[in-house]
């Protein structure tokens, strides 16, 4: 067993984890380290879309905006902590400009205005983008800043257990992936503060656009009794499967042909059966670009396409986007496409003959991205499915991104700062603002003396459990993992059958209660620990979904079905609530209004000097 001691430990090397480390160092907290399974892993570095969006306060002339207005829009989808939304809006410009100053290529005009566009669930044109690789550029820029400061990064470590004492975090247990046994692989970190920046629960589903290199750490938070929120809320959307990537935005606005292919190889343009009117079908495809995530309220609108894709997949057919040929209804040109789509393509100079040509004009980088991964959209069709794309729930955090455990912070997608709906690109803003807020709070209030010792009996229990896992004699944990991931995609994604969810939760619970007898430690010991963590997270998510379906009905990113397959209607009395999960209890919580923050300068200045004495004028002279 190896042991390390640091003032602050950060888990994760995405744009949230790196940003927190960089800010901590800048704010004078130098005794820190970053822990990661793999520095090149994770969603920040490995996912994106046609034009990956960063959502920020408007920074261009003619676009009136305010912090409170942005906070209202962040809360509009329901289920959001309004204080957190206000902090995200207030920290938006500061966080965005840091990225600009680090070299992330966000576009501006000749006068330096960072112009924007509208994204989904946005009405203010706050969105911007550096192209398909926005979050990758952010991660690389922040990584350079961290490496320049010499902040240590410890790789190959799977975090799986939190140590706490009297409601305060005291340490972290990891498994070294190189270790063949629990004795060789156990690594303990003693710390005063711990920041979880591991992203969403990426391995919960089989049909997923998350990179295969990402797992998540929700199960670890569940076992530690951390208060969680909105585990029922996820985003699902169309994505390619050979290379995992979102097919939103211009991939849809180019108006590709949707086809399914059976075992006989016959191509079937299946949307024509559901939309006998070609103009209606073309309009739905175009809107899918703006309204890309599945939305229960649009099940008969653009989200009907997601349901039809799933229907084809359930028949055992493979579904593709074909950019080589036009969809039905465009044989005679653009006469049948909706006026909105026609104006968009005309203004973009993209009224061209084929979807490929239109996409090439709208967004050539979207074509180049697939070419980099061995897929030529001019010569082959793109296989797609409806995939889990973003977890809107996670750890419940306060306005400093601190969880219910003192000294434990969750930033990025690990924090449940989103409700049912969110403007596209808010995840990147939240990751940057949240990690800044956590770093500032640690720098201002965090302990500096040696960490409290880890309780000996807790460490002994952990080692006892690990020895039992090492001797597990059940079924292959990899097969068990796959079984439940596939079941989650079938029954607990954007179409959720309540009886199946209850049954699935019971099955997973039975495995977790009998780990040594039901799971075999094949492969590496670290991968077994990951499977246990995934199952723990799935059980908690299913519990939240069961509660939400019964109380809220169909809302947000999911339709709920009864035993007969009937869609449960939305219950307006509860659909806006936050769903709290903690210690095997789920409860609804009414969201509070946006706080009435004091903005009288002299009052704020006096309070600021009190909380930041090192910034007073007398000390700066």
Coordinates of C-alpha atoms in Angstrom, one line a residue:
X1 CA 0.0 0.0 0.0
X2 CA 1.3 3.4 -1.0
X3 CA 0.4 6.6 0.9
X4 CA 0.6 10.3 -0.1
X5 CA -0.3 13.5 1.8
X6 CA -1.4 16.7 0.1
X7 CA -3.4 19.7 1.2
X8 CA -5.7 19.4 -1.8
X9 CA -6.2 16.5 -4.2
X10 CA -8.1 16.9 -7.6
X11 CA -9.5 13.8 -9.3
X12 CA -9.7 14.2 -13.1
X13 CA -7.8 15.8 -16.0
X14 CA -10.5 17.4 -18.0
X15 CA -11.1 21.1 -18.4
X16 CA -12.7 21.4 -14.9
X17 CA -10.0 19.5 -13.0
X18 CA -7.1 21.4 -14.7
X19 CA -8.8 24.7 -14.3
X20 CA -9.3 24.1 -10.5
X21 CA -5.6 23.1 -10.1
X22 CA -4.4 26.2 -12.1
X23 CA -6.5 28.6 -10.1
X24 CA -5.5 27.0 -6.8
X25 CA -1.8 27.5 -7.7
X26 CA -2.5 31.1 -8.8
X27 CA -4.3 31.8 -5.5
X28 CA -1.3 30.6 -3.5
X29 CA -2.3 27.0 -2.6
X30 CA 0.7 25.1 -3.9
X31 CA 0.5 21.8 -1.9
X32 CA -1.8 20.0 -4.4
X33 CA -1.8 17.1 -6.9
X34 CA -4.0 15.8 -9.7
X35 CA -5.0 12.1 -9.8
X36 CA -6.3 10.5 -12.9
X37 CA -7.0 7.1 -14.6
X38 CA -5.4 8.5 -17.8
X39 CA -4.3 12.0 -18.6
X40 CA -5.6 11.7 -22.2
X41 CA -9.0 10.2 -21.2
X42 CA -12.3 11.8 -20.6
X43 CA -15.1 13.7 -22.3
X44 CA -13.4 17.2 -22.3
X45 CA -10.6 15.9 -24.5
X46 CA -12.4 13.3 -26.6
X47 CA -15.9 14.5 -27.3
X48 CA -17.6 17.3 -29.2
X49 CA -20.1 18.0 -32.0
X50 CA -20.3 19.7 -35.3
X51 CA -19.8 23.1 -33.6
X52 CA -19.2 22.4 -30.0
X53 CA -20.8 25.2 -28.0
X54 CA -19.6 27.4 -25.1
X55 CA -22.4 29.3 -23.5
X56 CA -21.5 32.7 -22.0
X57 CA -22.8 36.2 -21.2
X58 CA -23.2 38.2 -24.4
X59 CA -20.1 40.1 -25.3
X60 CA -21.1 41.8 -28.6
X61 CA -22.8 45.1 -29.3
X62 CA -26.5 45.1 -30.0
X63 CA -27.0 42.1 -27.6
X64 CA -28.4 43.4 -24.4
X65 CA -27.7 41.0 -21.5
X66 CA -27.2 40.9 -17.8
X67 CA -26.0 38.4 -15.1
X68 CA -29.6 38.1 -13.7
X69 CA -31.1 37.6 -17.2
X70 CA -28.6 34.8 -17.9
X71 CA -29.4 33.2 -14.4
X72 CA -33.1 33.3 -15.2
X73 CA -32.5 31.4 -18.5
X74 CA -30.3 28.9 -16.7
X75 CA -33.2 28.2 -14.3
X76 CA -35.9 28.2 -16.9
X77 CA -35.8 24.4 -17.4
X78 CA -36.7 23.7 -13.8
X79 CA -34.9 21.8 -11.0
X80 CA -31.9 24.2 -10.8
X81 CA -30.3 25.6 -7.7
X82 CA -30.9 29.3 -8.4
X83 CA -27.9 30.5 -6.4
X84 CA -25.6 28.3 -8.4
X85 CA -27.2 29.6 -11.6
X86 CA -26.5 33.2 -10.5
X87 CA -22.9 32.3 -9.7
X88 CA -22.5 30.6 -13.1
X89 CA -23.8 33.7 -14.8
X90 CA -21.7 36.1 -12.7
X91 CA -18.5 34.1 -13.4
X92 CA -19.1 33.5 -17.1
X93 CA -17.2 36.4 -18.5
X94 CA -14.2 36.0 -16.2
X95 CA -13.9 32.3 -17.0
X96 CA -14.4 32.8 -20.8
X97 CA -11.8 35.5 -21.0
X98 CA -9.3 33.3 -19.2
X99 CA -9.6 30.7 -21.9
X100 CA -9.3 33.4 -24.6
X101 CA -6.1 34.6 -22.9
X102 CA -4.8 31.0 -22.8
X103 CA -5.1 30.8 -26.5
X104 CA -8.4 29.0 -27.1
X105 CA -9.5 30.2 -30.6
X106 CA -12.9 31.7 -29.9
X107 CA -13.8 33.9 -32.9
X108 CA -14.2 37.7 -32.6
X109 CA -14.8 40.4 -35.1
X110 CA -12.4 43.2 -36.2
X111 CA -13.3 45.2 -33.1
X112 CA -12.7 42.4 -30.7
X113 CA -16.4 41.6 -30.1
X114 CA -17.0 37.9 -29.3
X115 CA -20.1 37.4 -31.4
X116 CA -22.6 34.7 -30.7
X117 CA -25.4 32.5 -32.0
X118 CA -28.5 30.8 -30.6
X119 CA -28.2 27.3 -29.3
X120 CA -30.9 24.9 -28.0
X121 CA -33.0 26.4 -25.2
X122 CA -31.4 29.8 -25.7
X123 CA -33.0 33.0 -26.8
X124 CA -30.2 35.5 -26.4
X125 CA -27.4 34.5 -28.9
X126 CA -25.0 33.7 -26.1
X127 CA -23.4 30.7 -27.7
X128 CA -19.9 30.7 -29.2
X129 CA -17.6 27.9 -30.5
X130 CA -14.1 27.2 -31.5
X131 CA -15.3 24.4 -33.8
X132 CA -15.8 20.6 -33.2
X133 CA -12.9 20.5 -30.7
X134 CA -13.9 23.4 -28.4
X135 CA -13.5 21.4 -25.1
X136 CA -10.4 19.7 -26.4
X137 CA -8.7 23.1 -27.1
X138 CA -9.8 24.2 -23.6
X139 CA -8.4 21.1 -21.9
X140 CA -5.1 21.4 -23.8
X141 CA -4.7 25.1 -23.0
X142 CA -5.4 24.5 -19.3
X143 CA -3.1 21.5 -19.2
X144 CA -0.2 23.6 -20.6
X145 CA -0.9 26.1 -17.8
X146 CA -0.8 23.3 -15.2
X147 CA 2.4 21.7 -16.6
X148 CA 4.2 25.0 -16.7
X149 CA 3.5 25.4 -12.9
X150 CA 4.9 22.0 -12.2
X151 CA 1.7 20.7 -10.5
X152 CA 2.1 16.9 -10.1
X153 CA -0.2 14.6 -12.1
X154 CA -0.4 11.0 -10.9
X155 CA -1.7 8.7 -13.6
X156 CA -3.1 5.1 -13.7
X157 CA -5.1 5.5 -10.5
X158 CA -8.8 4.6 -10.3
X159 CA -10.4 6.5 -7.4
X160 CA -13.1 4.4 -5.6
X161 CA -13.5 5.3 -1.9
X162 CA -13.8 8.5 0.1
X163 CA -12.7 8.6 3.7
X164 CA -14.7 11.0 5.9
X165 CA -14.7 11.8 9.6
X166 CA -17.5 13.7 11.4
X167 CA -18.9 14.9 8.0
X168 CA -15.5 16.1 6.7
X169 CA -13.4 14.5 4.0
X170 CA -10.1 13.1 5.1
X171 CA -8.8 11.1 2.2
X172 CA -9.2 9.1 -0.9
X173 CA -8.5 5.5 -1.8
X174 CA -7.4 4.5 -5.4
X175 CA -6.4 1.3 -7.1
X176 CA -3.2 1.4 -9.2
X177 CA -4.1 -0.1 -12.5
X178 CA -0.7 -1.7 -12.7
X179 CA -1.3 -3.6 -9.4
X180 CA -2.3 -7.3 -9.8
X181 CA -3.8 -7.5 -6.4
X182 CA -5.5 -5.2 -3.8
X183 CA -2.3 -5.3 -1.6
X184 CA -0.1 -4.2 -4.5
X185 CA -2.6 -1.8 -6.0
X186 CA -4.1 0.2 -3.0
X187 CA -3.0 3.8 -2.9
X188 CA -4.2 6.2 -0.1
X189 CA -4.2 10.0 -0.3
X190 CA -4.5 12.0 2.9
X191 CA -5.9 15.5 2.2
X192 CA -7.8 18.4 3.7
X193 CA -9.7 19.1 0.5
X194 CA -10.8 16.8 -2.3
X195 CA -12.2 18.0 -5.7
X196 CA -14.1 15.5 -7.8
X197 CA -13.7 16.4 -11.5
X198 CA -14.4 13.0 -13.1
X199 CA -17.3 14.0 -15.4
X200 CA -20.6 12.2 -15.7
X201 CA -21.4 8.6 -15.2
X202 CA -20.1 7.7 -18.7
X203 CA -20.4 3.9 -18.5
X204 CA -24.0 3.7 -17.3
X205 CA -25.3 3.0 -20.8
X206 CA -24.3 0.8 -23.7
X207 CA -25.5 3.3 -26.4
X208 CA -23.3 6.2 -25.4
X209 CA -21.4 9.0 -27.0
X210 CA -19.1 9.3 -24.0
X211 CA -15.5 8.2 -24.8
X212 CA -14.8 4.6 -23.8
X213 CA -11.8 5.9 -21.8
X214 CA -14.2 7.6 -19.3
X215 CA -16.0 5.9 -16.4
X216 CA -17.1 8.5 -13.8
X217 CA -17.2 8.3 -10.0
X218 CA -20.9 8.6 -9.1
X219 CA -20.8 5.2 -7.4
X220 CA -18.1 6.4 -5.0
X221 CA -20.2 9.4 -4.1
X222 CA -23.2 7.2 -3.5
X223 CA -21.3 4.9 -1.1
X224 CA -20.0 7.9 0.8
X225 CA -23.5 9.2 1.5
X226 CA -23.0 12.4 -0.5
X227 CA -26.2 14.2 -1.2
X228 CA -27.1 13.9 -4.9
X229 CA -29.5 15.7 -7.1
X230 CA -31.5 15.2 -10.3
X231 CA -30.0 11.7 -11.1
X232 CA -33.1 11.2 -13.2
X233 CA -32.2 14.0 -15.7
X234 CA -30.0 13.0 -18.6
X235 CA -29.6 14.2 -22.2
X236 CA -29.9 11.7 -25.0
X237 CA -29.3 12.5 -28.7
X238 CA -28.3 11.1 -32.1
X239 CA -24.7 10.1 -32.3
X240 CA -22.4 8.1 -34.6
X241 CA -21.4 4.7 -33.2
X242 CA -18.3 3.6 -35.2
X243 CA -16.6 6.8 -33.9
X244 CA -18.5 8.2 -31.0
X245 CA -19.6 11.8 -31.9
X246 CA -22.7 13.9 -31.7
X247 CA -24.5 14.4 -35.0
X248 CA -26.2 17.7 -34.1
X249 CA -26.2 21.1 -35.7
X250 CA -25.0 21.3 -39.2
X251 CA -25.1 17.5 -39.6
X252 CA -28.9 17.8 -39.5
X253 CA -29.2 21.3 -41.1
X254 CA -27.5 19.9 -44.2
X255 CA -30.7 17.7 -44.6
X256 CA -29.2 14.2 -44.9
X257 CA -31.1 11.1 -45.9
X258 CA -32.1 8.7 -43.0
X259 CA -32.0 5.0 -43.9
X260 CA -32.1 1.7 -42.1
X261 CA -30.5 -1.5 -43.4
X262 CA -31.6 -5.0 -42.5
X263 CA -29.7 -8.3 -42.7
X264 CA -30.7 -8.5 -46.4
X265 CA -28.7 -5.3 -47.1
X266 CA -31.8 -3.5 -48.4
X267 CA -31.9 0.2 -47.7
X268 CA -35.2 1.6 -46.3
X269 CA -35.9 5.4 -46.0
X270 CA -38.0 4.8 -42.9
X271 CA -38.9 8.4 -42.1
X272 CA -41.2 8.6 -45.1
X273 CA -43.7 6.2 -43.5
X274 CA -44.0 8.4 -40.4
X275 CA -44.1 11.7 -42.3
X276 CA -46.2 11.2 -45.5
X277 CA -45.8 14.9 -46.1
X278 CA -42.2 15.4 -47.3
X279 CA -42.2 19.0 -46.3
X280 CA -43.0 18.0 -42.7
X281 CA -40.2 15.4 -42.7
X282 CA -37.6 17.8 -44.0
X283 CA -38.7 20.4 -41.4
X284 CA -38.2 17.9 -38.6
X285 CA -34.8 16.9 -39.9
X286 CA -33.7 20.6 -40.0
X287 CA -35.0 21.4 -36.6
X288 CA -33.2 18.4 -35.2
X289 CA -30.0 20.5 -35.6
X290 CA -31.3 23.2 -33.3
X291 CA -33.3 20.8 -31.0
X292 CA -30.8 18.0 -31.0
X293 CA -31.3 16.5 -27.5
X294 CA -34.3 14.3 -27.0
X295 CA -37.2 16.3 -25.5
X296 CA -40.4 14.7 -24.1
X297 CA -42.3 17.8 -25.0
X298 CA -41.2 17.5 -28.7
X299 CA -42.0 13.7 -29.0
X300 CA -44.3 14.6 -31.9
X301 CA -41.9 17.2 -33.2
X302 CA -38.2 17.0 -33.9
X303 CA -37.7 14.3 -31.2
X304 CA -40.0 12.0 -33.1
X305 CA -36.9 11.3 -35.3
X306 CA -35.1 9.8 -32.2
X307 CA -38.0 7.6 -31.5
X308 CA -38.2 6.4 -35.1
X309 CA -34.5 5.6 -35.1
X310 CA -34.9 3.6 -31.9
X311 CA -37.9 1.8 -33.4
X312 CA -35.7 0.7 -36.4
X313 CA -32.9 -0.4 -34.1
X314 CA -35.4 -2.5 -32.0
X315 CA -36.3 -4.4 -35.2
X316 CA -32.6 -5.4 -35.5
X317 CA -31.9 -3.0 -38.3
X318 CA -28.9 -0.6 -38.5
X319 CA -29.6 3.1 -39.0
X320 CA -27.5 5.5 -41.0
X321 CA -27.2 9.1 -42.1
X322 CA -26.5 9.3 -45.9
X323 CA -24.9 12.5 -47.0
X324 CA -24.4 11.3 -50.6
X325 CA -28.1 11.5 -51.7
X326 CA -31.0 13.8 -50.9
X327 CA -33.9 12.6 -48.8
X328 CA -37.3 12.0 -50.4
X329 CA -39.0 15.2 -51.3
X330 CA -35.9 17.0 -52.6
X331 CA -35.8 15.3 -56.0
X332 CA -37.0 18.5 -57.6
X333 CA -34.9 20.9 -55.5
X334 CA -35.7 23.1 -52.5
X335 CA -39.4 23.7 -53.2
X336 CA -40.7 21.6 -50.3
X337 CA -38.3 22.5 -47.6
X338 CA -39.6 24.9 -44.9
X339 CA -39.0 28.6 -45.3
X340 CA -36.8 28.7 -42.2
X341 CA -34.5 26.0 -43.5
X342 CA -34.4 27.5 -47.0
X343 CA -33.4 31.0 -45.6
X344 CA -30.8 29.5 -43.4
X345 CA -29.2 27.5 -46.2
X346 CA -29.5 30.5 -48.6
X347 CA -27.9 32.9 -46.1
X348 CA -25.1 30.4 -45.6
X349 CA -24.5 30.0 -49.3
X350 CA -25.5 26.3 -49.0
X351 CA -28.4 25.8 -51.4
X352 CA -26.3 23.1 -53.0
X353 CA -27.2 19.8 -54.7
X354 CA -26.3 17.2 -52.1
X355 CA -26.2 16.9 -48.3
X356 CA -22.5 16.5 -48.5
X357 CA -22.0 19.7 -50.5
X358 CA -24.3 21.5 -48.1
X359 CA -22.4 20.2 -45.1
X360 CA -19.1 21.1 -46.7
X361 CA -20.3 24.7 -47.1
X362 CA -21.9 25.0 -43.7
X363 CA -19.1 23.4 -41.7
X364 CA -16.1 21.8 -43.5
X365 CA -14.5 20.9 -40.1
X366 CA -17.5 18.6 -39.4
X367 CA -16.5 16.5 -42.5
X368 CA -12.8 16.7 -41.7
X369 CA -13.4 15.4 -38.2
X370 CA -14.8 12.1 -39.5
X371 CA -12.1 11.9 -42.2
X372 CA -9.5 12.0 -39.4
X373 CA -11.2 8.9 -37.9
X374 CA -11.4 6.9 -41.1
X375 CA -14.9 7.8 -42.2
X376 CA -15.4 9.5 -45.6
X377 CA -18.9 11.0 -45.7
X378 CA -18.7 11.5 -49.4
X379 CA -18.4 7.7 -50.0
X380 CA -20.1 6.0 -47.1
X381 CA -23.0 6.3 -44.8
X382 CA -22.7 7.1 -41.1
X383 CA -24.1 4.7 -38.6
X384 CA -26.0 6.3 -35.8
X385 CA -28.1 5.5 -32.6
X386 CA -29.8 7.4 -29.8
X387 CA -27.1 7.7 -27.2
X388 CA -26.6 9.0 -23.7
X389 CA -24.7 12.3 -24.1
X390 CA -24.8 14.2 -20.8
X391 CA -25.7 13.6 -17.2
X392 CA -27.6 16.6 -15.9
X393 CA -27.6 15.4 -12.3
X394 CA -24.8 14.6 -9.9
X395 CA -23.5 15.8 -6.6
X396 CA -25.6 18.5 -5.1
X397 CA -23.4 21.5 -4.5
X398 CA -23.7 25.0 -3.0
X399 CA -22.6 28.3 -4.6
X400 CA -18.9 27.3 -4.0
X401 CA -19.4 23.9 -5.5
X402 CA -18.9 22.2 -2.1
X403 CA -20.9 19.1 -1.6
X404 CA -22.8 18.0 1.6
X405 CA -19.4 16.7 2.9
X406 CA -17.2 19.5 4.2
X407 CA -14.0 19.8 2.2
X408 CA -15.4 17.7 -0.7
X409 CA -16.1 19.6 -3.9
X410 CA -17.6 18.4 -7.3
X411 CA -16.9 20.4 -10.5
X412 CA -17.8 19.9 -14.1
X413 CA -20.3 17.2 -15.0
X414 CA -19.8 15.5 -11.7
X415 CA -21.8 18.4 -10.1
X416 CA -25.5 18.3 -10.6
X417 CA -25.9 21.9 -11.5
X418 CA -28.4 21.3 -14.3
X419 CA -32.1 20.7 -14.3
X420 CA -34.2 19.0 -16.9
X421 CA -33.3 21.4 -19.7
X422 CA -30.3 23.6 -20.2
X423 CA -29.1 25.9 -23.0
X424 CA -26.5 24.0 -25.2
X425 CA -22.9 24.8 -24.1
X426 CA -23.8 25.6 -20.4
X427 CA -21.8 22.5 -19.4
X428 CA -18.5 24.1 -20.4
X429 CA -19.4 27.4 -18.7
X430 CA -20.4 25.5 -15.5
X431 CA -17.1 23.5 -15.6
X432 CA -15.0 26.6 -15.7
X433 CA -17.0 28.7 -13.3
X434 CA -17.5 25.9 -10.8
X435 CA -13.8 25.0 -10.7
X436 CA -12.9 28.6 -10.2
X437 CA -15.4 29.0 -7.4
X438 CA -14.2 25.8 -5.7
X439 CA -10.6 27.0 -5.9
X440 CA -11.4 30.4 -4.5
X441 CA -13.3 28.9 -1.6
X442 CA -10.5 26.5 -0.8
X443 CA -8.0 29.3 -1.0
X444 CA -10.1 31.5 1.3
X445 CA -11.4 29.0 3.9
X446 CA -9.6 25.6 3.4
X447 CA -7.5 24.1 6.1
X448 CA -3.7 24.3 5.7
X449 CA -2.5 22.1 8.7
X450 CA -1.8 18.4 8.2
X451 CA -4.9 16.4 7.3
X452 CA -6.9 14.6 10.0
X453 CA -5.9 10.9 10.2
X454 CA -8.0 8.3 8.4
X455 CA -10.0 6.2 10.8
X456 CA -8.1 2.9 11.3
X457 CA -11.3 0.8 11.4
X458 CA -12.6 2.3 8.1
X459 CA -9.3 1.5 6.4
X460 CA -9.4 -2.0 7.8
X461 CA -13.0 -2.6 6.6
X462 CA -12.0 -1.3 3.1
X463 CA -9.0 -3.7 2.9
X464 CA -11.2 -6.6 4.1
X465 CA -13.8 -5.9 1.3
X466 CA -11.0 -5.7 -1.3
X467 CA -9.6 -9.0 -0.2
X468 CA -13.1 -10.5 -0.7
X469 CA -13.4 -9.0 -4.2
X470 CA -10.0 -10.4 -5.1
X471 CA -11.4 -13.9 -4.4
X472 CA -14.7 -13.4 -6.2
X473 CA -15.9 -16.5 -8.0
X474 CA -19.1 -15.4 -9.8
X475 CA -19.7 -14.6 -13.5
X476 CA -17.4 -12.4 -15.5
X477 CA -17.7 -8.9 -14.3
X478 CA -17.2 -7.6 -17.8
X479 CA -20.3 -9.6 -19.0
X480 CA -22.3 -8.4 -16.0
X481 CA -21.3 -4.8 -16.8
X482 CA -22.4 -5.2 -20.5
X483 CA -25.7 -6.9 -19.5
X484 CA -26.8 -4.0 -17.3
X485 CA -25.5 -1.3 -19.7
X486 CA -27.6 -2.8 -22.5
X487 CA -30.6 -3.0 -20.2
X488 CA -30.2 0.6 -19.2
X489 CA -30.2 1.6 -22.9
X490 CA -33.3 -0.5 -23.6
X491 CA -35.4 0.4 -20.6
X492 CA -34.0 3.5 -18.8
X493 CA -32.8 6.0 -21.4
X494 CA -35.1 8.5 -23.2
X495 CA -37.9 5.8 -23.2
X496 CA -38.3 4.5 -19.6
X497 CA -40.6 1.7 -18.7
X498 CA -41.4 1.9 -15.0
X499 CA -42.0 -1.8 -14.4
X500 CA -38.7 -2.6 -16.1
X501 CA -36.8 0.0 -14.2
X502 CA -38.1 -1.5 -10.9
X503 CA -37.0 -4.9 -12.0
X504 CA -33.6 -3.8 -13.2
X505 CA -32.9 -1.9 -10.0
X506 CA -33.7 -5.1 -7.9
X507 CA -31.4 -7.2 -10.1
X508 CA -28.5 -4.8 -9.8
X509 CA -29.1 -4.5 -6.0
X510 CA -28.9 -8.3 -5.7
X511 CA -25.5 -8.3 -7.4
X512 CA -24.1 -5.5 -5.2
X513 CA -25.3 -7.3 -2.0
X514 CA -23.5 -10.5 -3.1
X515 CA -20.4 -9.3 -4.9
X516 CA -17.9 -12.1 -4.0
X517 CA -20.5 -14.7 -5.1
X518 CA -21.8 -13.0 -8.3
X519 CA -18.8 -11.3 -9.9
X520 CA -15.5 -12.8 -11.0
X521 CA -12.3 -10.9 -10.8
X522 CA -11.3 -11.5 -14.4
X523 CA -9.1 -9.0 -16.1
X524 CA -7.4 -6.4 -13.9
X525 CA -8.5 -5.8 -10.3
X526 CA -9.0 -2.1 -11.2
X527 CA -11.6 -3.0 -13.9
X528 CA -13.5 -5.1 -11.3
X529 CA -13.6 -2.1 -9.0
X530 CA -14.9 0.0 -11.9
X531 CA -17.7 -2.4 -12.6
X532 CA -18.8 -2.3 -8.9
X533 CA -18.8 1.5 -9.1
X534 CA -20.8 1.5 -12.3
X535 CA -23.4 -0.9 -10.8
X536 CA -23.7 1.3 -7.7
X537 CA -24.3 4.4 -9.8
X538 CA -26.9 2.6 -12.0
X539 CA -28.8 1.5 -8.9
X540 CA -29.0 5.0 -7.6
X541 CA -29.9 6.4 -11.0
X542 CA -32.7 3.8 -11.4
X543 CA -34.0 4.7 -8.0
X544 CA -34.2 8.3 -8.9
X545 CA -35.9 7.5 -12.2
X546 CA -38.5 5.4 -10.5
X547 CA -39.3 8.2 -8.1
X548 CA -39.4 10.8 -10.8
X549 CA -41.6 8.8 -13.1
X550 CA -44.2 8.2 -10.4
X551 CA -44.2 11.9 -9.3
X552 CA -43.3 13.9 -12.3
X553 CA -44.3 11.9 -15.3
X554 CA -42.8 12.4 -18.8
X555 CA -40.6 15.5 -18.6
X556 CA -37.2 16.7 -19.8
X557 CA -35.2 14.1 -21.6
X558 CA -37.4 11.1 -21.1
X559 CA -40.8 9.6 -21.8
X560 CA -42.1 7.4 -19.0
X561 CA -44.2 4.4 -19.9
X562 CA -46.5 2.2 -17.8
X563 CA -46.8 -1.6 -18.0
X564 CA -49.0 -1.3 -21.1
X565 CA -46.6 1.0 -22.9
X566 CA -48.8 4.1 -22.4
X567 CA -46.9 7.4 -22.0
X568 CA -47.4 8.9 -18.6
X569 CA -48.4 12.6 -18.8
X570 CA -46.3 15.3 -17.2
X571 CA -47.3 16.3 -13.7
X572 CA -46.9 20.1 -13.7
X573 CA -47.1 20.2 -9.9
X574 CA -43.8 18.4 -9.5
X575 CA -42.0 18.5 -12.9
X576 CA -40.0 21.6 -11.9
X577 CA -38.8 20.2 -8.6
X578 CA -35.3 19.1 -7.7
X579 CA -35.0 15.4 -6.9
X580 CA -32.6 14.8 -3.9
X581 CA -31.1 11.3 -3.4
X582 CA -29.1 10.4 -0.3
X583 CA -28.6 7.2 1.7
X584 CA -31.2 5.2 -0.2
X585 CA -33.9 7.9 0.2
X586 CA -35.3 10.0 -2.7
X587 CA -37.3 13.2 -2.0
X588 CA -38.6 16.1 -4.1
X589 CA -37.6 19.7 -3.3
X590 CA -39.1 22.9 -4.5
X591 CA -36.6 25.1 -6.2
X592 CA -35.9 28.5 -4.6
X593 CA -36.1 31.8 -6.6
X594 CA -32.9 33.5 -7.7
X595 CA -31.4 35.3 -4.7
X596 CA -31.7 39.0 -4.4
X597 CA -28.0 39.7 -4.2
X598 CA -26.8 43.0 -2.7
X599 CA -25.2 45.1 -5.5
X600 CA -24.7 48.3 -3.5
X601 CA -21.0 48.9 -4.2
X602 CA -19.9 50.2 -0.8
X603 CA -21.6 47.3 1.0
X604 CA -20.1 44.7 -1.3
X605 CA -16.7 46.3 -1.1
X606 CA -16.7 46.3 2.7
X607 CA -17.7 42.6 2.8
X608 CA -15.1 41.8 0.2
X609 CA -12.3 43.4 2.2
X610 CA -13.5 41.5 5.3
X611 CA -13.3 38.1 3.4
X612 CA -10.2 39.0 1.4
X613 CA -7.9 40.9 3.8
X614 CA -4.9 40.2 1.6
X615 CA -6.5 42.4 -1.1
X616 CA -6.9 45.5 1.0
X617 CA -5.2 48.7 -0.2
X618 CA -2.9 48.9 2.8
X619 CA -1.4 45.5 2.0
X620 CA -1.0 46.2 -1.7
X621 CA 1.0 49.4 -1.3

